[in-house]
């Protein structure tokens, strides 16, 4: 009988196999991952269904009931969205998750002049109770769990849902589902806010109070780490700031006199799931552990109050425009991580969502990914099947420890609301995003089909195109009809009551429910609150030095630096670029990363304010005398907003200002944009160093041709 091999024996054998090469790997979270984990590395995670719920919030988990298949979707009009929902429900989807258009998110009716390019794009347009009734037509709201991703215009949207159910014959007590209602992460990363932080936090408390009293089956808030993940946060940052947000909301509700055990059981969470498979599994287990610790510390007594229940969504930022069928594989891997991590519900992104809203074809594949996992893969047969993995347990403990350090810093410095106001969480996330982009551009983080194994020729895939002008016309017609038929005096009285209640201590949701019943529109309810609260605005301030530090010593990067210097000498100043965000899309990761990288390369970069109209962007470009404008697009307004910007500058006699576009733009739209005057288009996965070289060519500098940069640098 031979002696049992020791760790020293394994190390000697492994070193021999890899010739002494170090196999340790450091993650973006600063966690050193070893090539081998043993029992000595693993802690005791307890049992499923018992605190701290590391292994799951239910003892039986999926063996008792599988996760809810909940696809996030909204398409242009309420009619089209309703038809899509009903098709999906018939095909096996179990819950609804509503995506609203950006005009709705930002509290504008479809007839508002600021949202001409946004109506019906990236979600469904909801202006009134009438739209909400159509959205849920023939969908029994006493039986269907409904999740609504809404934060800025959360008051009118939730009020419309309540009245739509009421007029369907469903009482508030019967409604089940979730409203996102997470404003802190909006100020941090997503930016679809309306009001300043203080009244926004009050709105959250009002909703928690109202739903606790009237809607016992409804989750009053979904505390979202997803948008932090999409903005570039590491797993540790997403964990820490999401749990800290939840703690802040709980403290806010308690400060109004609410008993923590009365509302805490209806708090839910929402995490993004990326491509580091084991890290994502451990992240969900760590989140449950951390939340138990936080709620126990706040004095919660009921075990349900300490359970972290979560929805998850596969990553949008991991989807690629290039070789897009690889996205099916990515989504499957991420969906498996979410389910093996113990999520309560899941949305799987479609393969074409890097460039457009999903088609029926792509949405079916995304939905069936979950059905196959539930019905064929055996995942639902065993509770926490990765529990006891030495690696998983060690990762979970590392994440808990590192996230807790940040949570303690938040608390020490005055809580999450103050931290968000001070800006340091946003800065940390933007540094992580810039670092990630540099690693991708350098090929250190491999993305198959983008920076490795790239196809010579890309076949275009069919994408969904929304006729924005047609949708807007239909919405305006319905608004006009509703306003003509309502009791105007009663409606105005209800709107005045909202403004007065906002100035005093009225419950905003209760007042909005009354106004919705009187057929006040979303924009009117939002305006009534804005009269008391004001509208919030902020200026992006991208980080500096992260991208440049990652490229130190890189010859192609040095070639771009030399090109910027040459253009600067010719102009007598640095080449000046305005990075513009037009329309109501607040996702600014791409714009901030570009601004950060171009600044490090030596360009004079102006980060334009969010939510500009084409006229405002043109005025800023003209007043700053820029050489080029980079228009960042995510929400499909590019065919409306960018041509208008070009025409305004042309009318001003400044057609010499180059306009380039980046972001989520379907290749089918490239020709339209080029014909409109766009000189460069850079979609998801574009290498920023190569983009900068192209901009220098557009500005007249003799850079090496595209594809010859590496050879010229050498």
XYZ file of C-alpha atoms in Angstrom:
714
model
C 0.000 0.000 0.000
C 1.496 3.344 -1.081
C 1.499 6.475 1.069
C -1.177 9.065 0.308
C 0.254 11.883 -1.886
C 0.855 15.180 -0.097
C 0.479 18.764 -1.280
C 4.263 18.869 -1.622
C 4.080 15.824 -3.907
C 1.442 17.506 -6.048
C 3.459 20.738 -6.280
C 6.568 18.885 -7.355
C 4.645 17.025 -10.061
C 2.858 20.168 -11.277
C 6.129 22.167 -11.393
C 7.665 19.406 -13.466
C 4.725 19.455 -15.909
C 4.816 23.231 -16.424
C 8.590 23.568 -16.025
C 8.282 25.709 -12.901
C 5.946 28.288 -14.463
C 3.810 30.111 -11.868
C 0.167 29.027 -12.232
C -1.280 31.559 -9.788
C -3.677 34.070 -11.333
C -4.779 37.435 -9.933
C -8.365 38.440 -10.680
C -9.529 42.048 -11.229
C -10.881 41.838 -7.658
C -7.331 41.456 -6.356
C -7.908 37.807 -5.399
C -5.007 35.465 -6.034
C -6.408 32.235 -7.459
C -4.269 29.154 -6.887
C -4.227 26.214 -9.315
C -5.279 23.817 -6.536
C -7.598 24.111 -3.542
C -7.913 21.607 -0.726
C -10.040 21.090 2.355
C -7.766 23.430 4.293
C -8.919 26.339 2.088
C -12.650 25.802 2.606
C -14.787 27.103 5.447
C -18.106 25.738 6.694
C -20.978 27.279 4.673
C -23.750 25.748 6.778
C -26.902 24.249 5.269
C -29.457 25.538 2.744
C -32.465 27.223 4.299
C -30.636 28.234 7.474
C -28.780 31.443 8.277
C -26.566 32.888 6.943
C -28.172 31.279 3.854
C -24.841 30.942 2.027
C -26.091 27.724 0.416
C -29.552 29.060 -0.463
C -32.590 30.732 1.074
C -34.751 27.588 0.871
C -33.906 24.179 2.280
C -35.150 22.467 -0.879
C -34.121 25.195 -3.404
C -34.735 24.050 -7.012
C -35.444 20.474 -5.955
C -38.644 21.913 -4.495
C -39.293 24.667 -7.017
C -37.110 25.808 -9.937
C -36.130 29.415 -10.496
C -38.591 31.677 -12.320
C -37.894 32.201 -16.030
C -38.450 35.926 -16.379
C -37.487 37.575 -19.679
C -36.882 41.349 -19.580
C -38.584 42.893 -22.587
C -40.459 45.881 -23.942
C -41.003 46.732 -27.584
C -41.981 50.190 -28.823
C -45.742 50.182 -28.122
C -47.873 48.602 -25.432
C -49.692 46.590 -28.119
C -46.506 45.045 -29.541
C -45.091 44.363 -26.083
C -48.324 42.692 -24.980
C -48.283 40.405 -28.021
C -44.621 39.509 -27.327
C -45.361 38.763 -23.664
C -48.264 36.512 -24.522
C -46.214 34.565 -27.072
C -43.429 34.067 -24.533
C -45.792 33.011 -21.746
C -47.348 30.457 -24.060
C -43.855 29.123 -24.830
C -42.810 28.528 -21.212
C -41.899 31.869 -19.670
C -43.182 32.107 -16.081
C -43.007 35.815 -15.177
C -42.972 39.223 -16.851
C -40.183 41.780 -16.619
C -41.030 45.099 -18.236
C -38.444 47.237 -20.047
C -39.582 50.839 -20.454
C -38.328 53.281 -23.068
C -36.016 56.073 -21.977
C -38.619 58.819 -22.256
C -40.690 56.935 -19.677
C -37.665 56.349 -17.437
C -36.898 60.040 -17.367
C -40.464 61.147 -16.640
C -41.340 62.635 -20.034
C -44.519 62.067 -22.022
C -43.976 60.999 -25.620
C -44.976 64.439 -26.905
C -42.164 66.223 -25.034
C -39.640 67.894 -27.402
C -36.630 66.456 -25.513
C -37.516 62.845 -26.343
C -38.056 62.949 -30.101
C -35.385 60.286 -30.678
C -36.140 58.155 -27.608
C -39.815 57.174 -27.798
C -40.260 53.431 -28.218
C -36.511 52.803 -28.317
C -34.933 50.284 -25.906
C -38.299 49.552 -24.316
C -42.020 50.230 -24.298
C -43.490 53.743 -24.192
C -45.886 54.192 -21.257
C -47.581 57.580 -20.962
C -50.730 56.710 -19.035
C -53.010 54.149 -17.420
C -54.402 53.474 -20.892
C -50.987 52.281 -22.082
C -50.538 50.121 -18.987
C -53.953 48.496 -19.480
C -53.014 47.564 -23.046
C -49.616 46.274 -21.876
C -51.308 43.706 -19.608
C -54.376 42.984 -21.727
C -55.481 39.329 -21.299
C -52.695 38.781 -18.756
C -54.330 38.070 -15.371
C -52.492 40.259 -12.867
C -53.806 38.276 -9.909
C -51.855 35.265 -11.240
C -48.839 36.789 -13.025
C -45.739 38.008 -11.197
C -44.656 41.301 -12.792
C -41.237 42.896 -12.444
C -40.781 46.504 -13.562
C -37.327 47.975 -14.075
C -38.152 51.538 -13.134
C -36.435 54.040 -10.847
C -36.780 57.643 -12.036
C -40.489 57.660 -12.893
C -41.192 54.916 -10.367
C -44.176 56.734 -8.806
C -46.370 57.144 -11.924
C -45.418 53.722 -13.361
C -46.334 51.877 -10.168
C -49.513 53.947 -9.870
C -50.511 53.046 -13.451
C -49.905 49.360 -12.726
C -52.106 49.526 -9.611
C -54.967 51.216 -11.504
C -54.627 48.919 -14.542
C -55.016 45.963 -12.168
C -57.916 47.655 -10.375
C -59.755 48.133 -13.678
C -59.005 44.483 -14.509
C -60.788 43.588 -11.253
C -57.601 42.759 -9.309
C -57.083 44.293 -5.874
C -53.738 45.628 -4.661
C -53.458 42.833 -2.081
C -53.395 40.269 -4.916
C -50.547 41.855 -6.881
C -47.196 40.085 -6.858
C -43.901 41.087 -8.400
C -41.177 43.677 -7.969
C -40.528 47.339 -8.701
C -36.816 48.154 -8.977
C -37.050 51.496 -7.138
C -33.252 51.659 -6.608
C -32.167 55.261 -7.056
C -28.712 55.162 -5.463
C -27.271 53.044 -8.261
C -28.829 55.472 -10.753
C -26.736 58.290 -9.296
C -23.753 55.941 -9.287
C -23.813 54.323 -12.750
C -27.025 54.246 -14.797
C -28.214 57.860 -14.538
C -31.937 57.486 -15.253
C -32.766 59.701 -12.297
C -35.153 62.655 -12.275
C -35.069 64.303 -8.852
C -32.162 65.180 -6.523
C -30.928 62.530 -4.063
C -32.853 63.606 -0.937
C -36.381 63.626 -2.434
C -35.482 60.503 -4.417
C -34.709 58.695 -1.163
C -37.980 59.968 0.286
C -39.850 58.478 -2.679
C -38.329 55.080 -1.887
C -39.529 55.314 1.715
C -43.009 56.302 0.526
C -43.181 53.260 -1.740
C -41.953 50.905 0.972
C -44.542 52.333 3.378
C -47.418 52.158 0.866
C -46.671 48.612 -0.341
C -46.111 47.330 3.208
C -49.599 48.552 4.059
C -51.468 47.718 0.839
C -49.486 45.211 -1.272
C -48.214 42.403 1.011
C -47.168 40.129 -1.883
C -45.275 42.815 -3.787
C -41.520 43.506 -3.491
C -41.137 47.239 -2.887
C -37.546 47.483 -4.093
C -35.015 45.497 -6.121
C -31.562 46.581 -5.039
C -29.514 46.384 -8.194
C -25.897 45.459 -8.633
C -26.562 44.604 -12.281
C -25.985 48.109 -13.558
C -22.776 48.394 -11.552
C -21.640 45.156 -13.179
C -22.490 46.544 -16.624
C -20.666 49.788 -15.833
C -17.474 47.814 -15.193
C -17.534 47.040 -11.458
C -15.562 44.070 -10.187
C -17.416 41.335 -8.314
C -16.206 42.795 -5.007
C -17.394 46.305 -5.916
C -20.763 45.046 -7.146
C -21.249 43.070 -3.947
C -20.131 45.809 -1.565
C -22.032 48.718 -3.090
C -25.220 46.699 -3.677
C -25.342 45.433 -0.096
C -24.468 48.930 1.179
C -27.318 50.373 -0.933
C -29.701 47.863 0.632
C -28.526 48.801 4.096
C -29.106 52.477 3.331
C -32.657 51.844 2.130
C -33.441 49.767 5.220
C -32.108 52.503 7.497
C -34.120 55.126 5.572
C -37.334 53.141 6.017
C -36.609 52.554 9.711
C -36.020 56.283 10.175
C -39.633 56.913 9.107
C -40.834 54.634 11.903
C -41.302 51.393 9.965
C -40.565 48.123 11.763
C -37.671 46.409 9.949
C -39.361 43.015 10.127
C -42.503 44.452 8.544
C -40.820 45.492 5.291
C -37.446 43.693 5.057
C -38.970 40.424 3.852
C -40.163 42.181 0.687
C -36.756 43.620 -0.245
C -35.157 41.860 -3.189
C -31.905 42.103 -5.121
C -30.697 42.034 -8.728
C -27.210 40.974 -9.807
C -25.413 40.832 -13.135
C -23.701 37.573 -14.074
C -20.478 37.738 -16.062
C -18.064 35.291 -17.640
C -15.811 34.379 -14.677
C -17.952 31.327 -13.960
C -16.806 30.297 -10.485
C -16.475 33.910 -9.312
C -20.117 34.553 -10.240
C -21.315 31.434 -8.390
C -19.368 32.522 -5.315
C -20.660 36.093 -5.639
C -24.286 35.074 -5.102
C -23.334 32.895 -2.130
C -21.299 35.774 -0.662
C -24.189 38.200 -1.198
C -26.504 36.083 0.946
C -23.866 35.830 3.663
C -23.263 39.586 3.680
C -26.957 40.526 3.726
C -27.598 38.222 6.674
C -24.779 39.955 8.543
C -26.096 43.446 7.691
C -29.717 42.760 8.621
C -28.727 41.006 11.819
C -26.705 44.098 12.698
C -29.702 46.357 12.033
C -31.771 44.407 14.532
C -33.908 42.195 12.289
C -35.387 39.299 14.223
C -37.317 37.342 11.581
C -35.185 34.983 9.529
C -37.071 36.017 6.380
C -35.845 39.575 6.911
C -32.260 38.295 6.659
C -32.761 36.252 3.476
C -31.270 37.783 0.341
C -33.598 36.844 -2.503
C -32.351 37.812 -5.937
C -33.121 38.060 -9.610
C -30.185 37.749 -12.000
C -29.541 38.718 -15.604
C -26.776 37.506 -17.843
C -24.334 40.235 -18.810
C -25.078 42.626 -21.630
C -21.555 44.014 -21.704
C -20.119 40.539 -22.357
C -22.150 40.283 -25.575
C -20.214 41.097 -28.743
C -21.163 42.579 -32.083
C -18.463 40.441 -33.712
C -19.185 36.747 -34.325
C -22.480 37.170 -32.415
C -23.482 33.495 -32.265
C -20.754 33.131 -29.640
C -23.160 35.131 -27.457
C -25.412 32.068 -27.162
C -22.501 30.240 -25.533
C -21.689 33.172 -23.254
C -25.290 33.490 -22.105
C -25.487 29.747 -21.395
C -22.329 29.841 -19.263
C -23.607 32.878 -17.346
C -27.062 31.321 -16.878
C -25.447 28.215 -15.405
C -23.432 30.371 -13.001
C -26.600 32.161 -11.854
C -28.494 28.943 -11.256
C -25.612 27.134 -9.564
C -25.257 30.243 -7.406
C -28.900 29.953 -6.306
C -30.821 32.779 -8.001
C -34.605 32.994 -7.507
C -35.334 34.186 -11.042
C -33.326 34.749 -14.207
C -33.312 36.680 -17.453
C -31.097 35.444 -20.268
C -29.956 37.997 -22.846
C -30.446 37.315 -26.539
C -27.536 36.924 -28.955
C -28.278 40.167 -30.840
C -28.618 42.502 -27.845
C -25.110 43.908 -28.369
C -26.542 45.849 -31.318
C -30.354 45.909 -31.059
C -33.490 44.769 -29.276
C -33.982 41.004 -29.619
C -36.009 39.472 -32.415
C -38.513 36.686 -31.761
C -35.876 34.256 -33.081
C -33.121 35.368 -30.706
C -35.485 35.747 -27.743
C -36.659 32.165 -28.223
C -33.074 30.870 -28.034
C -32.472 32.932 -24.887
C -35.642 31.672 -23.218
C -35.029 28.065 -24.271
C -31.555 28.253 -22.740
C -33.262 28.410 -19.352
C -35.828 25.762 -20.196
C -33.079 23.349 -21.276
C -31.172 24.028 -18.050
C -34.322 23.355 -16.015
C -35.600 20.353 -17.935
C -32.511 18.592 -19.302
C -29.348 19.463 -17.369
C -30.197 18.004 -13.960
C -29.385 21.304 -12.212
C -32.678 21.273 -10.320
C -32.154 17.823 -8.812
C -29.604 18.746 -6.124
C -29.550 21.655 -3.660
C -26.391 23.795 -4.030
C -24.455 21.217 -6.076
C -21.228 23.256 -5.920
C -21.396 23.622 -2.141
C -18.383 21.940 -0.614
C -16.161 22.714 -3.601
C -12.915 23.813 -2.015
C -12.468 26.498 -4.678
C -16.031 27.825 -4.401
C -15.922 27.966 -0.612
C -12.549 29.749 -0.630
C -13.748 32.264 -3.256
C -16.933 32.905 -1.288
C -14.935 33.654 1.870
C -12.530 35.946 -0.042
C -15.417 37.898 -1.584
C -17.144 38.295 1.775
C -13.957 39.587 3.368
C -13.051 42.052 0.600
C -16.615 43.340 0.142
C -17.014 43.785 3.904
C -13.952 46.052 3.965
C -15.677 48.407 1.489
C -19.007 48.200 3.345
C -17.238 49.200 6.560
C -15.618 52.151 4.772
C -19.057 53.240 3.515
C -20.467 53.098 7.030
C -17.473 54.879 8.554
C -17.814 57.735 6.051
C -21.518 58.327 6.674
C -23.467 55.746 4.683
C -24.090 54.994 1.027
C -26.087 58.109 0.208
C -23.155 60.258 1.310
C -20.670 58.015 -0.502
C -22.649 58.380 -3.730
C -22.776 62.155 -3.260
C -19.006 62.197 -2.659
C -18.507 60.205 -5.862
C -15.893 57.704 -4.769
C -17.880 54.500 -5.543
C -18.491 55.752 -9.098
C -14.792 56.592 -9.408
C -13.777 53.086 -8.285
C -16.090 51.492 -10.830
C -14.869 53.737 -13.658
C -11.254 52.878 -12.839
C -12.142 49.179 -13.020
C -13.924 49.723 -16.357
C -10.968 51.597 -17.864
C -8.580 48.908 -16.668
C -10.775 46.174 -18.156
C -10.957 47.981 -21.514
C -7.173 48.327 -21.608
C -6.724 44.605 -20.886
C -9.159 43.712 -23.672
C -7.504 46.087 -26.145
C -4.101 44.624 -25.302
C -5.421 41.073 -25.654
C -4.700 40.194 -22.024
C -8.381 39.420 -21.420
C -9.424 37.209 -24.336
C -12.784 37.752 -26.020
C -13.278 35.100 -28.664
C -14.128 36.601 -32.033
C -13.079 40.091 -30.946
C -9.416 40.180 -29.942
C -8.641 36.531 -30.745
C -9.930 34.093 -33.374
C -11.436 37.005 -35.302
C -13.378 36.158 -38.459
C -12.096 37.549 -41.753
C -15.636 38.394 -42.868
C -18.620 38.989 -40.605
C -22.078 37.943 -41.764
C -24.783 40.374 -40.718
C -27.627 39.017 -38.616
C -31.222 40.146 -38.819
C -32.027 42.748 -36.155
C -35.188 44.411 -34.969
C -35.676 48.007 -36.134
C -38.190 50.290 -34.417
C -39.897 53.056 -36.414
C -39.440 55.718 -33.762
C -41.483 58.402 -35.570
C -44.459 56.080 -36.072
C -44.444 54.970 -32.427
C -44.276 58.571 -31.238
C -47.199 59.633 -33.431
C -49.349 56.826 -32.045
C -48.450 57.693 -28.458
C -49.259 61.361 -28.976
C -52.642 60.482 -30.495
C -53.530 58.335 -27.469
C -52.382 61.077 -25.080
C -54.499 63.656 -26.888
C -57.554 61.384 -26.759
C -57.141 60.683 -23.038
C -56.742 64.371 -22.191
C -59.793 65.289 -24.262
C -61.994 62.722 -22.502
C -60.907 63.122 -18.850
C -62.417 65.378 -16.187
C -59.817 68.120 -16.459
C -60.697 69.875 -13.197
C -60.495 66.626 -11.215
C -57.182 65.742 -12.875
C -55.612 69.137 -12.164
C -56.791 68.989 -8.563
C -55.091 65.595 -8.155
C -51.878 66.961 -9.704
C -51.936 69.991 -7.410
C -52.339 67.635 -4.457
C -49.136 65.845 -5.536
C -47.169 69.110 -5.567
C -48.525 70.157 -2.190
C -47.920 66.687 -0.759
C -44.336 66.793 -2.036
C -43.807 70.101 -0.238
C -45.260 68.661 2.965
C -45.312 65.029 4.052
C -47.794 63.368 1.706
C -47.180 59.848 0.486
C -46.193 60.289 -3.159
C -47.461 56.900 -4.316
C -50.856 57.288 -2.650
C -51.301 60.716 -4.247
C -50.149 59.433 -7.652
C -52.602 56.508 -7.524
C -55.415 59.043 -7.188
C -54.014 61.144 -10.058
C -53.639 58.055 -12.257
C -57.261 57.173 -11.585
C -58.144 60.693 -12.806
C -56.095 60.000 -15.995
C -53.094 62.219 -15.303
C -50.202 61.323 -17.604
C -46.744 60.146 -16.593
C -45.181 63.453 -17.584
C -47.804 65.440 -15.680
C -47.312 63.429 -12.478
C -43.534 63.773 -12.835
C -43.849 67.515 -13.457
C -46.066 67.888 -10.387
C -43.299 66.394 -8.234
C -40.597 68.323 -10.085
C -42.376 71.580 -9.165
C -41.513 70.786 -5.538
C -38.332 68.729 -5.869
C -36.566 70.178 -8.916
C -34.784 68.129 -11.633
C -31.281 66.786 -11.023
C -28.345 67.165 -13.422
C -24.674 66.258 -13.235
C -21.519 66.490 -15.354
C -19.409 63.378 -16.133
C -15.824 63.494 -14.838
C -13.998 60.488 -16.324
C -10.974 59.068 -14.526
C -7.434 59.697 -15.754
C -4.238 57.689 -15.895
C -5.692 54.147 -15.767
C -5.659 53.439 -19.502
C -2.303 55.074 -20.124
C -0.644 53.186 -17.279
C -1.831 49.874 -18.713
C -0.294 50.761 -22.094
C 3.053 51.988 -20.801
C 5.793 50.817 -23.200
C 3.349 49.608 -25.885
C 4.702 50.588 -29.347
C 1.289 51.066 -31.032
C 0.125 53.251 -28.170
C 3.351 55.264 -28.461
C 2.638 55.703 -32.177
C -0.735 57.274 -31.333
C 0.870 59.532 -28.706
C 3.365 60.706 -31.330
C 0.493 61.327 -33.751
C -1.384 63.440 -31.184
C 1.806 65.446 -30.548
C 2.261 66.018 -34.278
C -1.317 67.233 -34.717
C -0.890 69.468 -31.641
C 2.196 71.094 -33.185
C 0.367 71.671 -36.475
C -2.736 73.161 -34.806
C -0.856 75.047 -32.105
C -3.020 73.259 -29.530
C -4.164 69.747 -28.647
C -6.772 68.175 -30.952
C -10.074 68.806 -29.207
C -12.888 66.246 -29.067
C -16.361 66.470 -27.565
C -17.730 63.128 -26.351
C -21.485 63.629 -26.471
C -24.424 61.778 -24.919
C -27.598 62.840 -26.722
C -31.081 61.691 -25.843
C -32.264 60.244 -22.550
C -29.861 57.289 -22.342
C -27.812 57.563 -19.150
C -25.537 54.547 -19.661
C -22.183 56.304 -19.820
C -19.639 53.500 -19.448
C -18.607 53.663 -23.113
C -18.451 57.455 -23.209
C -16.432 57.600 -19.994
C -13.978 54.909 -21.090
C -13.404 56.693 -24.418
C -12.997 60.053 -22.677
C -10.573 58.540 -20.181
C -8.473 56.749 -22.804
C -8.361 59.687 -25.243
C -7.338 62.039 -22.431
C -4.484 59.695 -21.521
C -3.406 59.732 -25.176
C -3.105 63.520 -25.124
C -6.355 64.674 -26.727
C -8.189 67.635 -25.219
C -11.447 65.901 -24.295
C -14.699 67.555 -23.267
C -17.189 65.178 -21.644
C -20.563 66.579 -22.564
C -23.443 66.618 -20.077
C -25.880 63.736 -20.143
C -29.298 64.009 -21.813
C -28.420 66.699 -24.359
C -30.502 67.512 -27.402
C -28.677 67.714 -30.764
C -29.034 71.508 -30.584
C -27.379 71.639 -27.153
C -24.554 69.363 -28.319
C -24.001 71.470 -31.428
C -23.959 74.683 -29.383
C -21.345 73.177 -27.052
C -19.227 71.929 -29.968
C -19.330 75.353 -31.623
C -18.608 77.328 -28.460
C -15.641 75.075 -27.618
C -14.422 75.085 -31.252
C -13.850 71.334 -31.243
C -12.281 69.378 -34.083
C -14.574 66.382 -33.727
C -17.672 65.137 -31.917
C -17.960 61.540 -30.788
C -21.618 60.618 -30.346
C -22.106 57.727 -27.920
C -25.217 55.683 -28.659
C -26.754 52.813 -26.737
C -30.498 53.166 -27.019
C -31.001 53.254 -30.802
C -31.616 56.989 -31.148
C -28.663 57.333 -33.498
C -30.724 57.517 -36.713
C -32.660 60.501 -35.377
C -30.212 62.395 -33.176
C -26.880 62.203 -35.037
C -28.143 63.403 -38.453
C -29.882 66.314 -36.703
C -26.615 67.254 -34.972
C -24.725 67.185 -38.291
C -27.353 69.324 -40.021
C -27.301 71.934 -37.232
C -23.512 72.275 -37.469
C -23.697 72.364 -41.264
C -26.263 75.188 -41.090
C -23.863 77.023 -38.764
C -21.136 76.791 -41.403
C -19.082 74.213 -39.470
C -19.302 71.095 -41.581
C -15.540 70.822 -40.982
C -16.222 69.446 -37.493
C -15.939 65.687 -37.866
C -18.665 63.521 -36.329
C -17.984 59.914 -35.384
C -20.303 57.472 -33.629
C -19.783 54.635 -31.202
C -21.787 52.163 -29.179
C -24.723 49.912 -29.928
C -25.319 50.530 -33.636
C -26.472 47.713 -35.941
C -24.193 47.307 -38.996
C -27.301 47.703 -41.162
C -27.414 51.347 -40.057
C -23.808 52.151 -40.957
C -24.566 53.195 -44.539
C -27.417 55.446 -43.389
C -25.122 57.189 -40.901
C -22.274 57.554 -43.399
C -24.686 59.051 -45.931
C -25.770 61.460 -43.186
C -22.174 62.643 -42.771
C -20.749 60.380 -40.040
C -17.038 59.836 -40.792
C -16.302 56.920 -38.456
C -18.365 54.238 -36.696
C -16.974 52.155 -33.839
C -19.195 49.402 -32.480
C -18.883 47.213 -29.382
C -15.509 45.482 -29.246
C -13.642 48.240 -31.090
C -10.033 48.672 -29.989
C -9.697 52.186 -28.577
C -6.072 52.627 -29.656
C -7.072 51.781 -33.219
C -10.068 54.142 -32.939
C -7.752 56.957 -31.829
C -5.441 56.274 -34.768
C -8.441 56.475 -37.097
C -9.531 59.807 -35.590
C -6.030 61.171 -36.191
C -6.312 60.113 -39.854
C -9.665 61.912 -40.076
C -7.986 65.017 -38.666
C -5.415 64.878 -41.457
C -2.468 63.178 -39.759
C -0.515 60.637 -41.789
C -0.978 57.609 -39.527
C -0.137 54.127 -40.867
C -3.127 52.492 -42.583
C -5.461 50.352 -40.497
C -4.034 46.847 -40.238
C -0.451 48.081 -40.530
C -0.210 49.761 -37.116
C 1.599 46.849 -35.475
C 4.177 46.566 -38.255
C 4.779 50.336 -38.272
C 5.167 50.379 -34.480
C 7.826 47.688 -34.685
